[in-house]
Tab-separated table of C-alpha atoms and ligand atoms in Angstrom:
chain	number	residue	atom	x	y	z
A	1	UNK	CA	4.609	36.226	12.003
A	2	UNK	CA	5.747	32.707	11.288
A	3	UNK	CA	7.414	31.752	8.032
A	4	UNK	CA	8.913	28.595	6.606
A	5	UNK	CA	11.740	29.910	4.439
A	6	UNK	CA	14.418	27.796	2.839
A	7	UNK	CA	16.887	26.704	5.555
A	8	UNK	CA	14.629	28.015	8.335
A	9	UNK	CA	12.476	26.156	10.793
A	10	UNK	CA	8.950	26.697	11.993
A	11	UNK	CA	8.982	29.225	14.768
A	12	UNK	CA	11.712	31.465	13.357
A	13	UNK	CA	10.627	35.049	12.825
A	14	UNK	CA	11.414	37.180	9.801
A	15	UNK	CA	14.301	38.980	11.507
A	16	UNK	CA	15.990	35.663	12.426
A	17	UNK	CA	16.154	34.552	8.787
A	18	UNK	CA	18.819	35.824	6.387
A	19	UNK	CA	17.044	38.169	4.019
A	20	UNK	CA	18.638	36.724	0.849
A	21	UNK	CA	16.812	33.448	1.514
A	22	UNK	CA	13.480	35.082	0.844
A	23	UNK	CA	12.416	35.330	-2.772
A	24	UNK	CA	11.473	38.910	-3.581
A	25	UNK	CA	8.722	37.808	-5.933
A	26	UNK	CA	7.459	34.579	-7.433
A	27	UNK	CA	7.251	36.373	-10.746
A	28	UNK	CA	11.008	36.305	-11.479
A	29	UNK	CA	12.171	33.104	-13.143
A	30	UNK	CA	14.487	30.995	-10.988
A	31	UNK	CA	17.789	30.393	-12.814
A	32	UNK	CA	18.060	26.881	-14.228
A	33	UNK	CA	20.325	24.792	-11.949
A	34	UNK	CA	23.915	24.523	-13.177
A	35	UNK	CA	25.272	20.994	-13.567
A	36	UNK	CA	28.758	19.688	-14.246
A	37	UNK	CA	27.090	16.857	-16.177
A	38	UNK	CA	24.698	17.143	-19.105
A	39	UNK	CA	21.313	15.633	-19.978
A	40	UNK	CA	21.340	12.576	-22.231
A	41	UNK	CA	17.797	13.090	-23.469
A	42	UNK	CA	16.992	16.176	-25.551
A	43	UNK	CA	15.678	18.988	-23.298
A	44	UNK	CA	12.207	20.288	-24.076
A	45	UNK	CA	12.192	24.091	-24.504
A	46	UNK	CA	8.664	25.523	-24.580
A	47	UNK	CA	9.708	29.177	-24.165
A	48	UNK	CA	7.913	31.448	-26.617
A	49	UNK	CA	10.259	34.395	-26.098
A	50	UNK	CA	14.012	34.741	-25.727
A	51	UNK	CA	15.648	37.627	-23.894
A	52	UNK	CA	18.643	39.389	-25.457
A	53	UNK	CA	21.351	41.415	-23.698
A	54	UNK	CA	20.795	44.701	-25.522
A	55	UNK	CA	19.347	46.259	-28.665
A	56	UNK	CA	22.809	45.865	-30.243
A	57	UNK	CA	22.787	42.168	-29.433
A	58	UNK	CA	19.303	41.843	-30.919
A	59	UNK	CA	20.419	43.680	-34.066
A	60	UNK	CA	23.312	41.251	-34.376
A	61	UNK	CA	20.867	38.338	-34.159
A	62	UNK	CA	18.479	39.731	-36.765
A	63	UNK	CA	21.370	40.678	-39.057
A	64	UNK	CA	22.671	37.123	-38.851
A	65	UNK	CA	25.982	38.044	-37.118
A	66	UNK	CA	24.987	36.151	-33.973
A	67	UNK	CA	22.843	33.053	-33.803
A	68	UNK	CA	19.986	33.002	-31.376
A	69	UNK	CA	16.254	32.721	-30.968
A	70	UNK	CA	13.846	35.599	-30.473
A	71	UNK	CA	10.251	34.453	-30.745
A	72	UNK	CA	9.110	30.860	-31.124
A	73	UNK	CA	6.963	31.442	-34.214
A	74	UNK	CA	10.237	32.304	-35.975
A	75	UNK	CA	12.013	29.205	-34.700
A	76	UNK	CA	12.872	27.303	-31.561
A	77	UNK	CA	15.478	24.710	-30.550
A	78	UNK	CA	13.227	21.629	-30.534
A	79	UNK	CA	12.149	22.345	-34.130
A	80	UNK	CA	15.757	22.888	-35.202
A	81	UNK	CA	17.023	19.699	-33.571
A	82	UNK	CA	14.278	17.752	-35.344
A	83	UNK	CA	14.881	19.510	-38.675
A	84	UNK	CA	18.589	18.650	-38.546
A	85	UNK	CA	17.803	14.964	-38.135
A	86	UNK	CA	15.468	14.941	-41.145
A	87	UNK	CA	18.012	17.022	-43.096
A	88	UNK	CA	20.525	14.260	-42.469
A	89	UNK	CA	18.114	11.639	-43.827
A	90	UNK	CA	17.297	13.699	-46.936
A	91	UNK	CA	20.887	14.817	-47.557
A	92	UNK	CA	20.213	18.567	-47.329
A	93	UNK	CA	20.615	21.428	-44.867
A	94	UNK	CA	18.355	24.224	-43.660
A	95	UNK	CA	15.151	22.160	-43.512
A	96	UNK	CA	12.165	23.690	-41.715
A	97	UNK	CA	9.764	21.896	-39.372
A	98	UNK	CA	6.156	23.123	-39.514
A	99	UNK	CA	2.924	22.433	-37.680
A	100	UNK	CA	1.630	19.739	-40.056
A	101	UNK	CA	2.277	18.064	-43.379
A	102	UNK	CA	-0.352	20.319	-44.923
A	103	UNK	CA	1.444	23.344	-43.443
A	104	UNK	CA	4.488	22.194	-45.423
A	105	UNK	CA	2.477	21.725	-48.638
A	106	UNK	CA	0.814	25.137	-48.159
A	107	UNK	CA	4.081	26.929	-47.376
A	108	UNK	CA	5.691	25.592	-50.552
A	109	UNK	CA	2.780	26.406	-52.856
A	110	UNK	CA	1.955	29.786	-51.349
A	111	UNK	CA	5.537	30.787	-50.622
A	112	UNK	CA	6.839	30.071	-54.124
A	113	UNK	CA	3.883	30.794	-56.431
A	114	UNK	CA	1.954	33.961	-57.233
A	115	UNK	CA	-0.783	35.323	-59.461
A	116	UNK	CA	-0.418	34.147	-63.027
A	117	UNK	CA	1.757	31.133	-62.210
A	118	UNK	CA	0.700	27.595	-63.060
A	119	UNK	CA	1.401	24.477	-61.002
A	120	UNK	CA	1.020	20.973	-62.391
A	121	UNK	CA	0.208	18.316	-59.814
A	122	UNK	CA	0.052	14.541	-59.924
A	123	UNK	CA	-3.586	13.426	-60.091
A	124	UNK	CA	-3.337	11.121	-57.071
A	125	UNK	CA	-1.824	13.549	-54.576
A	126	UNK	CA	-2.853	13.485	-50.923
A	127	UNK	CA	-6.542	14.510	-50.677
A	128	UNK	CA	-5.995	17.863	-48.979
A	129	UNK	CA	-3.217	18.752	-51.430
A	130	UNK	CA	-5.696	18.099	-54.233
A	131	UNK	CA	-8.192	20.351	-52.483
A	132	UNK	CA	-5.630	23.141	-52.102
A	133	UNK	CA	-4.896	22.854	-55.825
A	134	UNK	CA	-8.530	22.705	-56.894
A	135	UNK	CA	-10.204	25.146	-54.501
A	136	UNK	CA	-7.781	27.488	-52.788
A	137	UNK	CA	-4.878	28.343	-55.093
A	138	UNK	CA	-7.235	29.459	-57.902
A	139	UNK	CA	-8.780	31.990	-55.470
A	140	UNK	CA	-5.347	33.622	-55.264
A	141	UNK	CA	-4.845	33.661	-58.998
A	142	UNK	CA	-2.637	30.580	-59.238
A	143	UNK	CA	-3.585	28.238	-62.082
A	144	UNK	CA	-3.505	24.528	-61.352
A	145	UNK	CA	-3.961	21.305	-63.256
A	146	UNK	CA	-3.468	17.606	-62.650
A	147	UNK	CA	-2.076	14.790	-64.756
A	148	UNK	CA	-1.138	11.127	-64.373
A	149	UNK	CA	2.482	11.013	-63.123
A	150	UNK	CA	2.992	7.454	-64.398
A	151	UNK	CA	2.409	8.788	-67.939
A	152	UNK	CA	5.237	11.082	-69.069
A	153	UNK	CA	3.385	12.153	-72.218
A	154	UNK	CA	0.307	13.183	-70.203
A	155	UNK	CA	2.494	15.245	-67.871
A	156	UNK	CA	4.192	16.959	-70.806
A	157	UNK	CA	0.838	17.668	-72.457
A	158	UNK	CA	-0.338	19.462	-69.289
A	159	UNK	CA	2.590	21.901	-69.261
A	160	UNK	CA	1.668	25.561	-69.941
A	161	UNK	CA	3.886	28.527	-70.813
A	162	UNK	CA	3.465	29.754	-67.198
A	163	UNK	CA	4.164	26.403	-65.466
A	164	UNK	CA	6.454	27.247	-62.532
A	165	UNK	CA	6.171	24.079	-60.487
A	166	UNK	CA	5.490	20.340	-60.697
A	167	UNK	CA	4.301	18.647	-57.497
A	168	UNK	CA	4.452	14.851	-57.217
A	169	UNK	CA	4.446	11.980	-54.752
A	170	UNK	CA	6.648	9.122	-55.915
A	171	UNK	CA	4.230	6.427	-54.758
A	172	UNK	CA	0.547	7.314	-54.969
A	173	UNK	CA	-2.200	6.788	-52.433
A	174	UNK	CA	-3.933	4.340	-52.288
A	175	UNK	CA	-3.148	2.388	-55.461
A	176	UNK	CA	0.634	2.633	-54.926
A	177	UNK	CA	1.360	3.595	-58.528
A	178	UNK	CA	4.962	4.734	-59.065
A	179	UNK	CA	5.589	8.064	-60.840
A	180	UNK	CA	7.854	8.165	-63.889
A	181	UNK	CA	10.259	10.264	-61.881
A	182	UNK	CA	13.161	10.432	-64.324
A	183	UNK	CA	10.868	11.659	-67.113
A	184	UNK	CA	9.235	14.214	-64.800
A	185	UNK	CA	12.608	15.482	-63.650
A	186	UNK	CA	13.712	15.905	-67.265
A	187	UNK	CA	10.426	17.661	-68.070
A	188	UNK	CA	10.811	20.076	-65.134
A	189	UNK	CA	14.365	20.909	-66.213
A	190	UNK	CA	13.250	21.314	-69.797
A	191	UNK	CA	10.524	23.855	-69.040
A	192	UNK	CA	12.309	25.541	-66.127
A	193	UNK	CA	9.783	24.457	-63.484
A	194	UNK	CA	10.613	23.664	-59.868
A	195	UNK	CA	10.250	19.977	-58.994
A	196	UNK	CA	8.609	19.481	-55.595
A	197	UNK	CA	8.309	16.030	-54.036
A	198	UNK	CA	6.028	15.057	-51.161
A	199	UNK	CA	8.166	12.194	-49.839
A	200	UNK	CA	5.831	11.102	-47.024
A	201	UNK	CA	5.034	7.629	-48.381
A	202	UNK	CA	8.497	6.593	-49.512
A	203	UNK	CA	10.550	8.333	-46.794
A	204	UNK	CA	14.265	8.978	-47.374
A	205	UNK	CA	14.857	5.336	-46.453
A	206	UNK	CA	13.161	4.404	-49.728
A	207	UNK	CA	13.975	7.371	-51.959
A	208	UNK	CA	15.996	10.561	-51.592
A	209	UNK	CA	14.480	13.044	-54.060
A	210	UNK	CA	17.409	15.507	-53.840
A	211	UNK	CA	19.734	12.765	-55.139
A	212	UNK	CA	17.398	12.521	-58.158
A	213	UNK	CA	17.237	16.236	-58.962
A	214	UNK	CA	14.295	17.503	-56.868
A	215	UNK	CA	14.316	21.191	-55.889
A	216	UNK	CA	12.061	20.952	-52.842
A	217	UNK	CA	11.198	17.979	-50.604
A	218	UNK	CA	8.438	17.922	-48.017
A	219	UNK	CA	6.992	15.493	-45.504
A	220	UNK	CA	4.091	14.837	-43.271
A	221	UNK	CA	6.276	14.016	-40.248
A	222	UNK	CA	3.022	12.874	-38.627
A	223	UNK	CA	3.334	9.573	-40.485
A	224	UNK	CA	6.348	7.257	-40.666
A	225	UNK	CA	9.032	9.658	-39.448
A	226	UNK	CA	7.435	10.394	-36.053
A	227	UNK	CA	5.823	6.995	-36.237
A	228	UNK	CA	3.581	6.793	-33.174
A	229	UNK	CA	0.366	8.611	-34.193
A	230	UNK	CA	0.777	11.148	-31.395
A	231	UNK	CA	2.043	14.268	-33.186
A	232	UNK	CA	0.992	16.315	-36.204
A	233	UNK	CA	4.034	17.884	-37.913
A	234	UNK	CA	5.507	18.686	-41.283
A	235	UNK	CA	8.926	19.321	-42.797
A	236	UNK	CA	10.169	21.098	-45.899
A	237	UNK	CA	13.631	21.622	-47.378
A	238	UNK	CA	14.886	23.286	-50.536
A	239	UNK	CA	18.218	22.831	-52.244
A	240	UNK	CA	18.431	26.536	-53.043
A	241	UNK	CA	18.695	28.930	-50.090
A	242	UNK	CA	16.617	31.647	-51.765
A	243	UNK	CA	13.729	29.220	-52.202
A	244	UNK	CA	14.184	27.977	-48.649
A	245	UNK	CA	14.006	31.525	-47.282
A	246	UNK	CA	10.818	32.307	-49.234
A	247	UNK	CA	9.137	29.198	-47.794
A	248	UNK	CA	10.382	30.041	-44.295
A	249	UNK	CA	9.163	33.643	-44.463
A	250	UNK	CA	5.684	32.634	-45.622
A	251	UNK	CA	5.485	29.990	-42.888
A	252	UNK	CA	6.472	32.485	-40.159
A	253	UNK	CA	4.012	35.076	-41.469
A	254	UNK	CA	1.150	32.591	-41.672
A	255	UNK	CA	1.987	31.087	-38.293
A	256	UNK	CA	2.618	27.507	-39.404
A	257	UNK	CA	4.771	27.011	-36.303
A	258	UNK	CA	5.206	23.562	-34.739
A	259	UNK	CA	4.756	22.963	-31.021
A	260	UNK	CA	8.045	22.334	-29.162
A	261	UNK	CA	6.477	19.346	-27.416
A	262	UNK	CA	5.438	17.782	-30.729
A	263	UNK	CA	8.961	18.333	-32.080
A	264	UNK	CA	10.405	16.746	-28.986
A	265	UNK	CA	8.154	13.696	-29.364
A	266	UNK	CA	8.895	13.392	-33.080
A	267	UNK	CA	12.636	13.532	-32.471
A	268	UNK	CA	12.218	10.751	-29.941
A	269	UNK	CA	10.302	8.791	-32.569
A	270	UNK	CA	13.045	9.337	-35.142
A	271	UNK	CA	15.653	7.539	-33.050
A	272	UNK	CA	13.969	4.286	-34.016
A	273	UNK	CA	12.783	5.301	-37.499
A	274	UNK	CA	15.229	3.161	-39.447
A	275	UNK	CA	14.564	0.070	-37.319
A	276	UNK	CA	10.801	0.576	-37.579
A	277	UNK	CA	10.899	1.178	-41.301
A	278	UNK	CA	13.005	-1.862	-42.093
A	279	UNK	CA	10.854	-4.157	-39.999
A	280	UNK	CA	7.576	-2.743	-41.350
A	281	UNK	CA	8.837	-3.084	-44.921
A	282	UNK	CA	9.865	-6.701	-44.366
A	283	UNK	CA	6.408	-7.370	-42.899
A	284	UNK	CA	4.704	-5.613	-45.820
A	285	UNK	CA	6.406	-7.837	-48.397
A	286	UNK	CA	5.347	-10.952	-46.513
A	287	UNK	CA	1.816	-9.746	-45.851
A	288	UNK	CA	1.362	-8.846	-49.540
A	289	UNK	CA	2.282	-12.392	-50.579
A	290	UNK	CA	0.090	-13.847	-47.853
A	291	UNK	CA	-2.943	-11.778	-48.948
A	292	UNK	CA	-2.385	-12.765	-52.582
A	293	UNK	CA	-2.973	-16.387	-51.538
A	294	UNK	CA	-6.330	-15.718	-49.832
A	295	UNK	CA	-9.542	-16.803	-51.516
A	296	UNK	CA	-11.411	-13.604	-50.501
A	297	UNK	CA	-8.774	-11.379	-52.133
A	298	UNK	CA	-9.210	-10.330	-55.756
A	299	UNK	CA	-5.895	-8.491	-56.145
A	300	UNK	CA	-2.963	-7.202	-54.140
A	301	UNK	CA	-1.018	-4.038	-54.928
A	302	UNK	CA	2.545	-3.891	-53.634
A	303	UNK	CA	5.331	-2.317	-55.720
A	304	UNK	CA	7.683	-5.094	-54.647
A	305	UNK	CA	5.561	-7.786	-56.279
A	306	UNK	CA	6.195	-8.748	-59.883
A	307	UNK	CA	2.448	-8.422	-60.623
A	308	UNK	CA	2.388	-4.706	-59.673
A	309	UNK	CA	1.878	-2.554	-62.801
A	310	UNK	CA	4.928	-0.388	-61.974
A	311	UNK	CA	7.179	-3.074	-60.511
A	312	UNK	CA	10.057	-2.522	-62.942
A	313	UNK	CA	10.070	1.239	-62.404
A	314	UNK	CA	9.747	0.793	-58.641
A	315	UNK	CA	12.731	-1.555	-58.630
A	316	UNK	CA	14.799	0.953	-60.617
A	317	UNK	CA	13.886	3.979	-58.476
A	318	UNK	CA	13.593	2.412	-55.053
A	319	UNK	CA	16.134	-0.378	-55.243
A	320	UNK	CA	14.753	-3.084	-52.975
A	321	UNK	CA	13.023	-0.509	-50.754
A	322	UNK	CA	9.371	-1.047	-51.621
A	323	UNK	CA	7.945	0.428	-48.416
A	324	UNK	CA	5.393	-0.531	-45.801
A	325	UNK	CA	2.191	0.202	-47.725
A	326	UNK	CA	0.113	-2.619	-49.220
A	327	UNK	CA	-3.299	-2.313	-50.849
A	328	UNK	CA	-5.722	-5.120	-51.635
A	329	UNK	CA	-9.197	-5.598	-53.001
A	330	UNK	CA	-11.772	-8.067	-51.735
A	331	UNK	CA	-14.068	-9.860	-54.188
A	332	UNK	CA	-17.085	-8.718	-52.159
A	333	UNK	CA	-18.049	-5.030	-51.908
A	334	UNK	CA	-19.021	-2.960	-48.843
A	335	UNK	CA	-20.544	-6.001	-47.051
A	336	UNK	CA	-17.281	-7.911	-47.303
A	337	UNK	CA	-15.359	-4.795	-46.225
A	338	UNK	CA	-17.510	-4.391	-43.094
A	339	UNK	CA	-17.088	-8.085	-42.252
A	340	UNK	CA	-13.318	-7.799	-42.705
A	341	UNK	CA	-12.732	-4.909	-40.278
A	342	UNK	CA	-15.097	-6.374	-37.694
A	343	UNK	CA	-13.300	-9.732	-37.779
A	344	UNK	CA	-9.863	-8.273	-37.024
A	345	UNK	CA	-10.452	-5.501	-34.459
A	346	UNK	CA	-6.804	-5.524	-33.321
A	347	UNK	CA	-5.780	-4.024	-36.641
A	348	UNK	CA	-6.877	-0.404	-36.096
A	349	UNK	CA	-9.330	0.633	-38.801
A	350	UNK	CA	-8.144	4.229	-38.986
A	351	UNK	CA	-7.514	6.636	-41.858
A	352	UNK	CA	-3.799	7.233	-41.354
A	353	UNK	CA	-0.485	5.585	-42.076
A	354	UNK	CA	2.938	5.160	-40.593
A	355	UNK	CA	1.946	4.187	-37.068
A	356	UNK	CA	4.160	1.712	-35.230
A	357	UNK	CA	1.209	-0.718	-35.393
A	358	UNK	CA	-0.623	-1.886	-38.495
A	359	UNK	CA	-3.581	0.255	-39.542
A	360	UNK	CA	-6.168	-0.320	-42.204
A	361	UNK	CA	-7.960	2.311	-44.245
A	362	UNK	CA	-10.925	2.085	-46.604
A	363	UNK	CA	-10.556	4.881	-49.179
A	364	UNK	CA	-14.171	4.678	-50.436
A	365	UNK	CA	-15.482	5.689	-46.988
A	366	UNK	CA	-12.633	8.029	-45.999
A	367	UNK	CA	-9.897	9.640	-48.126
A	368	UNK	CA	-11.753	9.207	-51.431
A	369	UNK	CA	-15.351	9.612	-50.252
A	370	UNK	CA	-15.694	12.986	-51.961
A	371	UNK	CA	-15.268	11.338	-55.375
A	372	UNK	CA	-18.190	9.808	-57.243
A	373	UNK	CA	-18.331	6.018	-57.552
A	374	UNK	CA	-17.271	6.448	-61.198
A	375	UNK	CA	-14.369	8.674	-60.171
A	376	UNK	CA	-13.218	6.028	-57.720
A	377	UNK	CA	-13.699	3.265	-60.274
A	378	UNK	CA	-11.432	5.159	-62.681
A	379	UNK	CA	-8.703	4.984	-60.019
A	380	UNK	CA	-9.431	1.302	-59.323
A	381	UNK	CA	-10.911	1.950	-55.873
A	382	UNK	CA	-13.963	-0.244	-55.230
A	383	UNK	CA	-15.999	-0.772	-52.047
A	384	UNK	CA	-13.837	-3.828	-51.354
A	385	UNK	CA	-10.573	-1.862	-51.582
A	386	UNK	CA	-8.341	-1.505	-48.504
A	387	UNK	CA	-5.001	0.146	-47.906
A	388	UNK	CA	-2.774	-1.298	-45.197
A	389	UNK	CA	-0.034	0.616	-43.413
A	390	UNK	CA	1.991	-2.303	-42.134
A	391	UNK	CA	3.547	-1.959	-38.687
A	392	UNK	CA	6.260	-3.752	-36.771
A	393	UNK	CA	4.233	-6.541	-35.126
A	394	UNK	CA	5.426	-10.138	-35.427
A	395	UNK	CA	4.461	-11.203	-38.950
A	396	UNK	CA	2.800	-14.430	-37.753
A	397	UNK	CA	0.404	-12.372	-35.640
A	398	UNK	CA	-0.429	-10.160	-38.627
A	399	UNK	CA	-1.080	-13.171	-40.853
A	400	UNK	CA	-3.377	-14.622	-38.212
A	401	UNK	CA	-5.385	-11.393	-37.946
A	402	UNK	CA	-5.660	-10.814	-41.681
A	403	UNK	CA	-6.666	-14.470	-42.163
A	404	UNK	CA	-9.597	-13.859	-39.799
A	405	UNK	CA	-10.659	-10.852	-41.853
A	406	UNK	CA	-10.354	-12.761	-45.123
A	407	UNK	CA	-12.459	-15.689	-43.853
A	408	UNK	CA	-15.152	-13.312	-42.599
A	409	UNK	CA	-15.181	-11.531	-45.975
A	410	UNK	CA	-15.895	-14.703	-47.971
B	1	PLP	C1	-0.830	12.830	-44.306
B	1	PLP	C2	-0.236	13.362	-45.536
B	1	PLP	C3	-0.122	14.740	-45.740
B	1	PLP	C4	-0.645	15.756	-44.747
B	1	PLP	O1	0.017	15.670	-43.524
B	1	PLP	P1	-0.621	16.159	-42.141
B	1	PLP	O2	0.507	16.013	-41.185
B	1	PLP	O3	-1.794	15.265	-41.846
B	1	PLP	O4	-1.053	17.567	-42.339
B	1	PLP	C5	0.478	15.190	-46.903
B	1	PLP	N1	0.932	14.323	-47.826
B	1	PLP	C6	0.842	12.988	-47.667
B	1	PLP	C7	1.380	12.093	-48.728
B	1	PLP	C8	0.257	12.453	-46.518
B	1	PLP	O5	0.156	11.135	-46.369
């Protein structure tokens, strides 16, 4: 019998080789090599289970006397490392990373509300959040309604005796209207409702909701925070630990767990978040002004421009941080829109936002297609309406590409 064990040579027989060199079974995990030095990059830990020393040790973990992982659905190091980074940005602790932005929205609504409660949402929330409010929560006995968050009186009028929560996005999609946040915060305090902010669009670089009195903040990490359109993740944090634990428990029970690899990628993306955001925002301001000067363009919506309907409020709430999102409307309808995207193929025509590169979306054929034409018209979304998520490309290149689209759309 010829073997090729570690340290042996071809031709040695079993009896000539030291027995300890032979692995007893491939099934046992090989101990991770010890090193006097440490990795610079964050290690990726895909383990689903964690072994404890004894039942006593496990008890200590579950009772909170010892920290440690048990089963990845309940938490794992790559999620925690990522959560701590976003916590730092939002000025909070104990944040939870979940499998998607919608997992975060769902965990908040379903973890904190029950039969008989009412939640008031902003009427231009993310499409799937609207769907959850309109279709799913009512099936579980939660009452929902929507109101215009730029209109404090309309929000107040929609309050009910059982209103437990108000859910808003500071800057709406795709018309980039800015919520009357101070009035909504006062309203929530007045009626004893929790104030929940989906901060995906503004990011903590633009607005930190906890500094302005929010109770819960959530994100689609998929967008600007991860920033490379290669992971789907969410994040949620609550100022109050009891609320945080309710959200966490619901998320673990429903299995809203993030993949360690996605967390690892998103953390890598976050290292450059601030650089990306600043550059994209600078580009957005310039691109908005450039588009406003194009003959094919009927109007431009950018909160940083004086002609934006909520410019004064945006300046007060956001400081000079007006973000990377720009919307514009072509004079022509669908025909002009088709000509535009075909003339600038390097700008990805894709229904997302927050990628490192500039992407263009057309709400009438994507995010807002479920609405009637009248419903879209009420929001100011025509067939010539585009939303741009501005990336970090050289601005001259972006102007060149958008100029091509504008000429084709004439
Ligand atoms: C994309 C998005 C979501 C949902 O996030 P996913 O990661 O796609 O599940 C929620 N809210 C806002 C504002 C978004 O843009």
